[in-house]
Short mmCIF file of C-alpha atoms and ligand atoms in Angstrom, two decimals:
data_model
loop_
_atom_site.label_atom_id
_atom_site.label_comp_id
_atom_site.label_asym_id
_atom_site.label_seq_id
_atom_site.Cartn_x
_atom_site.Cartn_y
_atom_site.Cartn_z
CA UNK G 130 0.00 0.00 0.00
CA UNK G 131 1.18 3.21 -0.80
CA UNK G 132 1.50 6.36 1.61
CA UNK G 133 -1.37 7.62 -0.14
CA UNK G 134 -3.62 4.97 0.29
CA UNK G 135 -3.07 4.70 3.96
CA UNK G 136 -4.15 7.85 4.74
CA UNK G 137 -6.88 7.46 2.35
CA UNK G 138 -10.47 7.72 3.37
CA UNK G 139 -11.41 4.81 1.12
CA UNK G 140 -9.70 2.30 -1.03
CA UNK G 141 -11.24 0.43 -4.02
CA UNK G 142 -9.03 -1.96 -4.78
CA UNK G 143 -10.32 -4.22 -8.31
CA UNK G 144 -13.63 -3.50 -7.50
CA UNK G 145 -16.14 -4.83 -9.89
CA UNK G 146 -19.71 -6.11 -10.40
CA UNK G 147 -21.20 -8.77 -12.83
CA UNK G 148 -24.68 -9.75 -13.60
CA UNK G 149 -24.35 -13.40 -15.29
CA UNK G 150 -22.44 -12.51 -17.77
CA UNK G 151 -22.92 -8.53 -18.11
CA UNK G 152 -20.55 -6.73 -16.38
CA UNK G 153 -21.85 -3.38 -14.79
CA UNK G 154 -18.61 -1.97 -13.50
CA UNK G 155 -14.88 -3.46 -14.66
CA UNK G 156 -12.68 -3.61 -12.40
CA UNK G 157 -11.99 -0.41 -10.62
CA UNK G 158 -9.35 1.23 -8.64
CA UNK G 159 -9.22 4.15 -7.00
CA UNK G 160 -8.73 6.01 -3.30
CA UNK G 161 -10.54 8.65 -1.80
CA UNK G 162 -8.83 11.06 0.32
CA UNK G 163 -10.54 11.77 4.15
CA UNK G 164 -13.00 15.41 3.47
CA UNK G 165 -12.29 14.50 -0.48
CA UNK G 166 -15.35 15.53 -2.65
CA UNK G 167 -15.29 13.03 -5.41
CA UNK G 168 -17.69 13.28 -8.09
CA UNK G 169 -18.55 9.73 -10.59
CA UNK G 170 -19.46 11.86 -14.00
CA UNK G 171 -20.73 9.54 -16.93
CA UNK G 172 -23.85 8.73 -18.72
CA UNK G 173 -26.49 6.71 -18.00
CA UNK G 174 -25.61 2.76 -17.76
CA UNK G 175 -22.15 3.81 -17.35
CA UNK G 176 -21.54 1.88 -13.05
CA UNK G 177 -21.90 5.29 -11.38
CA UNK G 178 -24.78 3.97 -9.10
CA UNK G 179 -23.22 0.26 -8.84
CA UNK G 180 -20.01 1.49 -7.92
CA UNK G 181 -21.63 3.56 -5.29
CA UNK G 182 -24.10 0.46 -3.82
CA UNK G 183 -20.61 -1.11 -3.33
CA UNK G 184 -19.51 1.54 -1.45
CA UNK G 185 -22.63 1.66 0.89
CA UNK G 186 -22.85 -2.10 1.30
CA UNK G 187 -25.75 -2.58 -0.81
CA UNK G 188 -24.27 -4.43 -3.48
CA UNK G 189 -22.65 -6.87 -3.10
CA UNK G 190 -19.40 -6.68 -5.54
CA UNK G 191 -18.17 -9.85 -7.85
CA UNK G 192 -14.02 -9.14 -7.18
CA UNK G 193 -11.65 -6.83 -5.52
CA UNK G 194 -11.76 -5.02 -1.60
CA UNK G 195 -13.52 -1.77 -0.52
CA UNK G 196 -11.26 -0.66 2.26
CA UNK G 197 -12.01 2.15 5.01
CA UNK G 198 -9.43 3.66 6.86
CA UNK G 199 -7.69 0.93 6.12
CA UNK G 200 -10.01 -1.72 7.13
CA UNK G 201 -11.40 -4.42 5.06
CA UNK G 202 -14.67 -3.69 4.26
CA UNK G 203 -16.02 -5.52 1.26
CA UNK G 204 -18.32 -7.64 2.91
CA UNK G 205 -19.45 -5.37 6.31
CA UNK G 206 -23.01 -5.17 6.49
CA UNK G 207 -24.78 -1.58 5.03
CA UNK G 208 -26.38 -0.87 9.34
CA UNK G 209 -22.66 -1.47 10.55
CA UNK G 210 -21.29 1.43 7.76
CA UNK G 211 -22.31 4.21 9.12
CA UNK G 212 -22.47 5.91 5.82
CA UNK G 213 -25.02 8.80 5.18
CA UNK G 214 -26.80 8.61 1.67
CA UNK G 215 -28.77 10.83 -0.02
CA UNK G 216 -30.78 9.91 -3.17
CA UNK G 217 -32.77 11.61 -5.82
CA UNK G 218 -36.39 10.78 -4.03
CA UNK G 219 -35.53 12.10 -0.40
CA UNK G 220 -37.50 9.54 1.22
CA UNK G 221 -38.46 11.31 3.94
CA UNK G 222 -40.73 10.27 6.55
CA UNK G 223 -44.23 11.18 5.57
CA UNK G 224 -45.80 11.24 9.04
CA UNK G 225 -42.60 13.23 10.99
CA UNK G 226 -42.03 17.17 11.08
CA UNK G 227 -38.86 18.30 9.85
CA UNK G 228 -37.27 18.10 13.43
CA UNK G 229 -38.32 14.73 13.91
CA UNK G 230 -36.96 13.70 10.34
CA UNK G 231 -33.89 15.26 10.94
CA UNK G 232 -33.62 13.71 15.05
CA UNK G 233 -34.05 10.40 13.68
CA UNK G 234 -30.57 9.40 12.55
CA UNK G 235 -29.33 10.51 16.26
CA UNK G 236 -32.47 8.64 18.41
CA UNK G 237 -31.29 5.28 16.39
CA UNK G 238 -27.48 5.87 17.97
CA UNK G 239 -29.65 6.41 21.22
CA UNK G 240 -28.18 10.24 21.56
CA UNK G 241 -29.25 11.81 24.83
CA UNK G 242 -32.08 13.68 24.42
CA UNK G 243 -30.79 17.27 25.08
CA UNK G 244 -27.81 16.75 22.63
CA UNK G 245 -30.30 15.59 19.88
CA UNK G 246 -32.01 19.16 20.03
CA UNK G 247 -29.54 20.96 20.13
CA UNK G 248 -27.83 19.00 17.08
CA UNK G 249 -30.80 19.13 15.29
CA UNK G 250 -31.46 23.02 16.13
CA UNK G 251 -27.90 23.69 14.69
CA UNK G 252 -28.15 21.51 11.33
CA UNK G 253 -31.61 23.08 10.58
CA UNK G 254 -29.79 26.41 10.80
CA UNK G 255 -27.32 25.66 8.56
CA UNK G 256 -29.51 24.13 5.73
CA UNK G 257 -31.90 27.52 6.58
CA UNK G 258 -34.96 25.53 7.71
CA UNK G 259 -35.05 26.52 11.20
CA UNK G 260 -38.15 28.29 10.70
CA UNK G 261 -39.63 25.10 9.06
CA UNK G 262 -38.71 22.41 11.97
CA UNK G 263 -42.37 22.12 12.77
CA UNK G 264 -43.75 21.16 9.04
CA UNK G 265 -44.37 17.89 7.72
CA UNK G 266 -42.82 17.27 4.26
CA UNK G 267 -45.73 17.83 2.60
CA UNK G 268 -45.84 21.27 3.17
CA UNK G 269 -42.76 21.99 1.76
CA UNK G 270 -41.13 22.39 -1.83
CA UNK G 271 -38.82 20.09 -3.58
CA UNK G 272 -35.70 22.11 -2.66
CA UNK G 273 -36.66 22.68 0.81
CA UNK G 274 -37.59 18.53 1.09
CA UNK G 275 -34.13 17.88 -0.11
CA UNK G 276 -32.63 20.34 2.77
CA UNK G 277 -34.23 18.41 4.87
CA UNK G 278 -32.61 15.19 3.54
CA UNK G 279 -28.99 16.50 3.46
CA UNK G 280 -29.81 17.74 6.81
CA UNK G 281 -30.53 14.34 7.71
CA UNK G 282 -27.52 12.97 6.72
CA UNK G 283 -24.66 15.23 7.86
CA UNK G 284 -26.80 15.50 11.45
CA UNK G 285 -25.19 12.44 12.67
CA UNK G 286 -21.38 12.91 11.37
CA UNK G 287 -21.34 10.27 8.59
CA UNK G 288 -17.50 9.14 8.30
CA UNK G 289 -18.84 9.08 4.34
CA UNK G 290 -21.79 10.21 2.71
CA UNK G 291 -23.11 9.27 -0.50
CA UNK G 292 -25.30 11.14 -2.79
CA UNK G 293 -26.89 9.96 -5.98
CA UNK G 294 -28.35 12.35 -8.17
CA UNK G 295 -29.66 14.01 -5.42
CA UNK G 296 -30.81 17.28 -7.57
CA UNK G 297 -31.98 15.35 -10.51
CA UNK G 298 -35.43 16.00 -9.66
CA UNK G 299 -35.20 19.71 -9.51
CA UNK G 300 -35.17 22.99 -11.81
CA UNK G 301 -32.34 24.53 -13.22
CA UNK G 302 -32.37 26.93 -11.01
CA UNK G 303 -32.76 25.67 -7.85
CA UNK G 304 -30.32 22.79 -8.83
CA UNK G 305 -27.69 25.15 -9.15
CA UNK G 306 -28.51 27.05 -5.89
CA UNK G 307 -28.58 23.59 -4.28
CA UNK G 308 -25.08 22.35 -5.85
CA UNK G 309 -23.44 26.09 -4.02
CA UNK G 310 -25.37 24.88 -0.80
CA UNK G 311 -23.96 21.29 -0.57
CA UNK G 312 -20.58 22.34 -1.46
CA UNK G 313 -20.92 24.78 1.60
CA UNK G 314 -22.21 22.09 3.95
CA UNK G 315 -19.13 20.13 2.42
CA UNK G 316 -16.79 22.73 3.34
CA UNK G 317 -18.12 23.11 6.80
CA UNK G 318 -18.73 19.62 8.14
CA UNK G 319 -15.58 18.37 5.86
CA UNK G 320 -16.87 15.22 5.26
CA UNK G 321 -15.72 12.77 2.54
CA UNK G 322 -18.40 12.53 0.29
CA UNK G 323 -18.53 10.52 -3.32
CA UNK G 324 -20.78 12.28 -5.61
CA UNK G 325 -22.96 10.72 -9.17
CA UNK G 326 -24.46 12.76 -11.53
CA UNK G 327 -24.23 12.43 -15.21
CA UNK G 328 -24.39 16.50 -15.28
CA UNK G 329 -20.59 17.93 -16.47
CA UNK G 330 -21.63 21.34 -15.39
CA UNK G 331 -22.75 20.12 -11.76
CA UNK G 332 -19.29 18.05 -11.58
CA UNK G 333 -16.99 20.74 -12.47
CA UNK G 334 -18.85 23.23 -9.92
CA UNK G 335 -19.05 20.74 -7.14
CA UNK G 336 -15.75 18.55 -6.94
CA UNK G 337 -12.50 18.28 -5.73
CA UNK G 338 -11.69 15.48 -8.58
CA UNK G 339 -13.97 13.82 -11.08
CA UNK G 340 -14.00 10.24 -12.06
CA UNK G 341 -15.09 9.91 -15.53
CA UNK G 342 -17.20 6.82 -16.06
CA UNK G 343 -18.03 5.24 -19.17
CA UNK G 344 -19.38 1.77 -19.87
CA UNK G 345 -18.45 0.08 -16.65
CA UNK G 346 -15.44 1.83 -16.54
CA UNK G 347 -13.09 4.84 -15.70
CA UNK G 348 -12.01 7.06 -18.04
CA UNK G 349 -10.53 9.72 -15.88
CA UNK G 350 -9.77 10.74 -12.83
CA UNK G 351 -8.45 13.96 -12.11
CA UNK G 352 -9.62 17.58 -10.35
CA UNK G 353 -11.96 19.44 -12.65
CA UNK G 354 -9.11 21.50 -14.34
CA UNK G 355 -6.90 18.72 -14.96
CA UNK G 356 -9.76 16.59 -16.82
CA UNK G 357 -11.24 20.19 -18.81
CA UNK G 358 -7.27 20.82 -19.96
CA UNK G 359 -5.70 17.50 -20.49
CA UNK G 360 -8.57 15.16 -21.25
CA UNK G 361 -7.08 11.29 -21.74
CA UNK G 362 -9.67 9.96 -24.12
CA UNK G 363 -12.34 11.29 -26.77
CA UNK G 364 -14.63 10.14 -24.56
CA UNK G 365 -13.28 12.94 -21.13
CA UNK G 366 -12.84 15.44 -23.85
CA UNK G 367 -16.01 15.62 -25.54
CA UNK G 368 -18.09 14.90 -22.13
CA UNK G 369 -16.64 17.63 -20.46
CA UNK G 370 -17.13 21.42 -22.06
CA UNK G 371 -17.12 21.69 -25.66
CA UNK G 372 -14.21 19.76 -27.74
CA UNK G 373 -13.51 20.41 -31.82
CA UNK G 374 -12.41 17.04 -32.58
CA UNK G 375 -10.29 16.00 -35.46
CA UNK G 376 -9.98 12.77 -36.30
CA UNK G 377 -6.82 10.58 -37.71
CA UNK G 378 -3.97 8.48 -37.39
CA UNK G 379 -0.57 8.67 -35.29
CA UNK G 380 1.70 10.33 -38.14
CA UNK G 381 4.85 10.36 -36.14
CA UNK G 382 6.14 13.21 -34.05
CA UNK G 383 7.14 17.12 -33.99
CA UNK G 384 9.69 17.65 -31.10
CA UNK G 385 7.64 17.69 -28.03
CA UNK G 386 4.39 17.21 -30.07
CA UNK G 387 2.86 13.87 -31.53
CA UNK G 388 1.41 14.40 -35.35
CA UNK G 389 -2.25 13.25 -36.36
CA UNK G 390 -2.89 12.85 -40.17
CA UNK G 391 -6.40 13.96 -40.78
CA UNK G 392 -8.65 14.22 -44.16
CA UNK G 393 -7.82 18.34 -43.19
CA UNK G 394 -3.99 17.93 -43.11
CA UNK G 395 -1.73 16.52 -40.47
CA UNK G 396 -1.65 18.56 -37.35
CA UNK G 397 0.33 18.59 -33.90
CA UNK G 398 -0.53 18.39 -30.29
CA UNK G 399 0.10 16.85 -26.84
CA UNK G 400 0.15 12.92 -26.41
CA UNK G 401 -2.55 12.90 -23.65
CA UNK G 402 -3.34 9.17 -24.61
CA UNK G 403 -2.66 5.71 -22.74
CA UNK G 404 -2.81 3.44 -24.96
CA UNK G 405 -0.53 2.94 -27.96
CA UNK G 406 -3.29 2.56 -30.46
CA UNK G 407 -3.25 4.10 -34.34
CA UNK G 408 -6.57 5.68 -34.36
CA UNK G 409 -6.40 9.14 -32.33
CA UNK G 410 -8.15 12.39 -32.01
CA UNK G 411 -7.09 15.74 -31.44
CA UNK G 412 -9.03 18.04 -29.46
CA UNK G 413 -9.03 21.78 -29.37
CA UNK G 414 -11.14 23.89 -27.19
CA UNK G 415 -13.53 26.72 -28.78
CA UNK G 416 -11.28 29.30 -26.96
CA UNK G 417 -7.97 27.96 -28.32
CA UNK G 418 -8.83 28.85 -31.91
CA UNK G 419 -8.86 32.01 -33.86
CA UNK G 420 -9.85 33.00 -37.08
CA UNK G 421 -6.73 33.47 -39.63
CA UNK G 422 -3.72 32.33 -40.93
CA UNK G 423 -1.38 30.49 -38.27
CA UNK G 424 1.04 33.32 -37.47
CA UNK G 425 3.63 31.39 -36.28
CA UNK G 426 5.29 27.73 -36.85
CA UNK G 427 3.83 27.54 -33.15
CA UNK G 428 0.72 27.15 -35.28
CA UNK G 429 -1.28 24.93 -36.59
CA UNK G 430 -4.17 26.14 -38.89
CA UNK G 431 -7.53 24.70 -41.04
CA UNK G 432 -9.29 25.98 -44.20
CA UNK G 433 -12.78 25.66 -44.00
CA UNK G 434 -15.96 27.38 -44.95
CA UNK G 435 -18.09 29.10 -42.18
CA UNK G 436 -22.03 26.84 -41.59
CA UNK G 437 -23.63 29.31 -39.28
CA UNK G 438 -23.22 31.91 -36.68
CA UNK G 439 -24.66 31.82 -33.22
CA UNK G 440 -25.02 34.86 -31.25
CA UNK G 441 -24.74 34.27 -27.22
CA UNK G 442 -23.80 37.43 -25.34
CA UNK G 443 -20.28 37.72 -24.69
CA UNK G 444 -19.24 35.89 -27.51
CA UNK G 445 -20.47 35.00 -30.94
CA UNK G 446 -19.57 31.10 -32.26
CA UNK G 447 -18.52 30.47 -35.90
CA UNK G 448 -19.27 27.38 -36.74
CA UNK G 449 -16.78 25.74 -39.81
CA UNK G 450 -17.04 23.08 -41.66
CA UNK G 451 -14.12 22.04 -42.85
CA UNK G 452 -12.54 19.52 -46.21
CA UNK G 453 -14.35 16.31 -44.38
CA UNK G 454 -17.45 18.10 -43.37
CA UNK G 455 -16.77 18.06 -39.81
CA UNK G 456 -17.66 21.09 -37.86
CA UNK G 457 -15.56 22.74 -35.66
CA UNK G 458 -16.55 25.63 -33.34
CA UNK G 459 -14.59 28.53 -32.10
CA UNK G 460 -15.36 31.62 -30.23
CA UNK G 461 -15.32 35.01 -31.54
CA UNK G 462 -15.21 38.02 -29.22
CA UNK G 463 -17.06 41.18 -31.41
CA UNK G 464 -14.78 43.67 -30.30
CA UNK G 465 -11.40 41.72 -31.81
CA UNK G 466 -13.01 42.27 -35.89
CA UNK G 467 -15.13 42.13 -38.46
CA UNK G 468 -17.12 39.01 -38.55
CA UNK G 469 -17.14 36.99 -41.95
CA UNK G 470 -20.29 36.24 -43.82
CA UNK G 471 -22.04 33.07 -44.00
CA UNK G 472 -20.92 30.76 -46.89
CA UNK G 473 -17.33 32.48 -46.71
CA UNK G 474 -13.88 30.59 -47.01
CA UNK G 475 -12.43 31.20 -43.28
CA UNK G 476 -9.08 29.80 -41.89
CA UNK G 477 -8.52 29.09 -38.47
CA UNK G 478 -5.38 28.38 -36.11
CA UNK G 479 -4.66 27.41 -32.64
CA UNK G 480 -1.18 26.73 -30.85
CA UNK G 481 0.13 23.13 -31.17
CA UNK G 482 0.49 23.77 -27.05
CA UNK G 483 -3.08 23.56 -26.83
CA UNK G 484 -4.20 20.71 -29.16
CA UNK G 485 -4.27 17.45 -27.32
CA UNK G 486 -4.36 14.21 -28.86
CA UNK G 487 -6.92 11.22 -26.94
CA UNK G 488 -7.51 8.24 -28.03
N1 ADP S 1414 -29.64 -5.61 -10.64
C1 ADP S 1414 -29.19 -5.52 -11.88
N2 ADP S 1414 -29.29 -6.57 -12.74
C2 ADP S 1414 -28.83 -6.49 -14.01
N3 ADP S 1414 -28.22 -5.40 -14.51
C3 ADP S 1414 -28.09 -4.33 -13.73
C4 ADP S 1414 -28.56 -4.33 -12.37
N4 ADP S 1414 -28.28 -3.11 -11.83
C5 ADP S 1414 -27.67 -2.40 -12.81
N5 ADP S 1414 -27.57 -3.13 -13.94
C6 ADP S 1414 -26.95 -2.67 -15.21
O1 ADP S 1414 -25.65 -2.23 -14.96
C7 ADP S 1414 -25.33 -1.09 -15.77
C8 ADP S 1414 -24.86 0.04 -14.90
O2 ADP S 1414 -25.95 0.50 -14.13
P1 ADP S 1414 -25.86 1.71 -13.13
O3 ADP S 1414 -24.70 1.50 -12.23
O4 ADP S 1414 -27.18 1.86 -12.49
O5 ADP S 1414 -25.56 2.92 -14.12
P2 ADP S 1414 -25.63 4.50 -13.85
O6 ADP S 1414 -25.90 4.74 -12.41
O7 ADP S 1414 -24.29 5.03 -14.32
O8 ADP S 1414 -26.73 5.00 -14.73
C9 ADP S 1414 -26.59 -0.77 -16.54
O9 ADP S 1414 -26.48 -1.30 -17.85
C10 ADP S 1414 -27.69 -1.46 -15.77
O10 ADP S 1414 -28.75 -1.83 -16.60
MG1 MG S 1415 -27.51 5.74 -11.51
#
């Protein structure tokens, strides 16, 4: 074990899950840190909620050890866990005020009574329901039923708490309050919590590191910046934020920089990828490229003809469509020129530095 793992919070070592012969999650290794917020990002199907039931004992996995602080935990019964969990139906108790709901957790571990109200007082308060304590669920919105549930859980200390989906039933708007709310609650209780939500936006706001998950396995792992600017695979870079993607094959290298030939022309960028395999991608952020000619060798550039314009505020995005009839999509700010015309021949560059190439 390394240093790192022993200090570690939780250690998945091989962890995996099979249903006759489907597998649901591959094997899967990774540690969370103690008062880490880790976030499982991927599309639906892809193991987020398996590998989480492993976690909370309610799944029971095929091969491999969940430790916890350096215990071996694989096969400890969910009541004996102590985990808190909080899922996308809040489950509350129907027939219990808010107080009561949020009590319970601490009258199960038979907390003296005077210490329960005044534990409960204090996490109402923080989630802003002390007004409420006195309501029954029923008479309260979505967003204020889910305070109650995350109120619930960090109540009673949790050495982990889960949450999956927990704002997928909610607006826009109050999802995003919500997401600034639980990543204050983090910050004050500094609890290790593991995350799933197949919502890129809500990952990058939310975590400490992201685990990119896709068909029973991960992608990526690596804190929000790390996975937006150096994406591994087609599949990080075009899941998280907006990727132009060119498609080709390894031609070789340029110095520090590995060359893909493309049906546009052979370009350069950063070997992100793990595997040794012919067929690559680069991908270039919107923000990296620039209409006209590269003006450097630290260049690359594309000819292409310009598909449509789309006006969003700050910015206006060209879209191009270049010799293959891919698109790719850049960002122009107004105040930097004129803008072409629709139909128009348009070249484009962007620095080899910030092309990467996934595979
Ligand atoms: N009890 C089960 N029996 C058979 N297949 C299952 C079972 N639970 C989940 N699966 C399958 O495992 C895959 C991963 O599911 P899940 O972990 O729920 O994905 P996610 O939470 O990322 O949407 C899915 O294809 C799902 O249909
Ligand atoms: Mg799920």
């Amino acid at each position: 074990m390394t240093a790192d793992q022993q200090q570690a919070k939780l250690v998945l070592e091989g962890l995996s899950k099979r249903y006759g012969n489907f597998t649901a999650l591959e094997q899967t290794s990774l540690t969370v840190q103690n008062g880490e917020f880790l976030t499982l990002l991927g599309p639906s199907g892809s193991g987020k909620t398996t590998l989480l039931q492993m976690v909370a004992g309610l799944t029971e996995p095929s091969g491999g050890r969940l430790l916890v602080d350096g215990a071996d935990w694989t096969y400890r019964p969910v009541n004996e866990r102590g985990m808190g969990m909080v899922f996308q139906h809040y489950a509350l108790f129907p027939h219990m005020t808010v107080a009561e709901n949020v009590a319970f957790p601490l009258q199960m571990r038979r907390l003296p009574a005077a210490e329960v109200r005044s534990r409960v007082e204090e996490t109402l308060r923080k989630v802003q329901l002390d007004k409420f304590s006195h309501r029954f669920p029923k008479e309260l919105s979505g967003g204020q039923q889910q305070r109650v549930a995350l109120a619930r859980c960090f109540v009673f200390n949790p050495n982990v708490i889960l949450m999956d989906e927990p704002l997928g039933a909610l607006d826009k708007a109050l999802r995003e309050h919500m997401q600034l709310e639980i990543r204050r609650l983090h910050k004050e209780y500094g609890t290790t919590v593991i995350y799933v939500t197949h919502d890129q936006e809500e990952a990058l706001v939310m975590s400490d590191r992201i685990c990119v998950m896709n068909h029973a396995r991960v992608e990526q792992l690596g804190s929000p910046h790390q996975i937006y600017a150096n994406p591994e695979t087609l599949f990080a870079a075009t899941f998280i934020g907006h990727s132009n993607v060119l498609k080709g094959k390894r031609d070789g290298s340029d110095g520090d920089f590995a060359k893909v030939r493309t049906a546009s022309g052979t370009f350069s960028g950063r070997d992100m990828s793990r595997t040794r395999s012919d067929e690559v991608a680069l991908s270039i952020r919107p923000e990296h490229m620039r209409l006209g000619e590269a003006p450097t060798g630290e260049f690359d550039s594309v000819r292409g003809r310009l598909t449509d314009m789309v006006y969003v505020g700050v910015e206006t995005r060209l879209l191009i469509a270049l010799a293959d009839d891919s698109i790719v999509t850049l960002r122009h700010d107004v105040a930097t020129g004129d803008l072409p015309v629709i139909g128009e021949e348009v070249v484009t560059h962007w620095p080899k530095a910030a092309a990467r190439v996934v595979a």
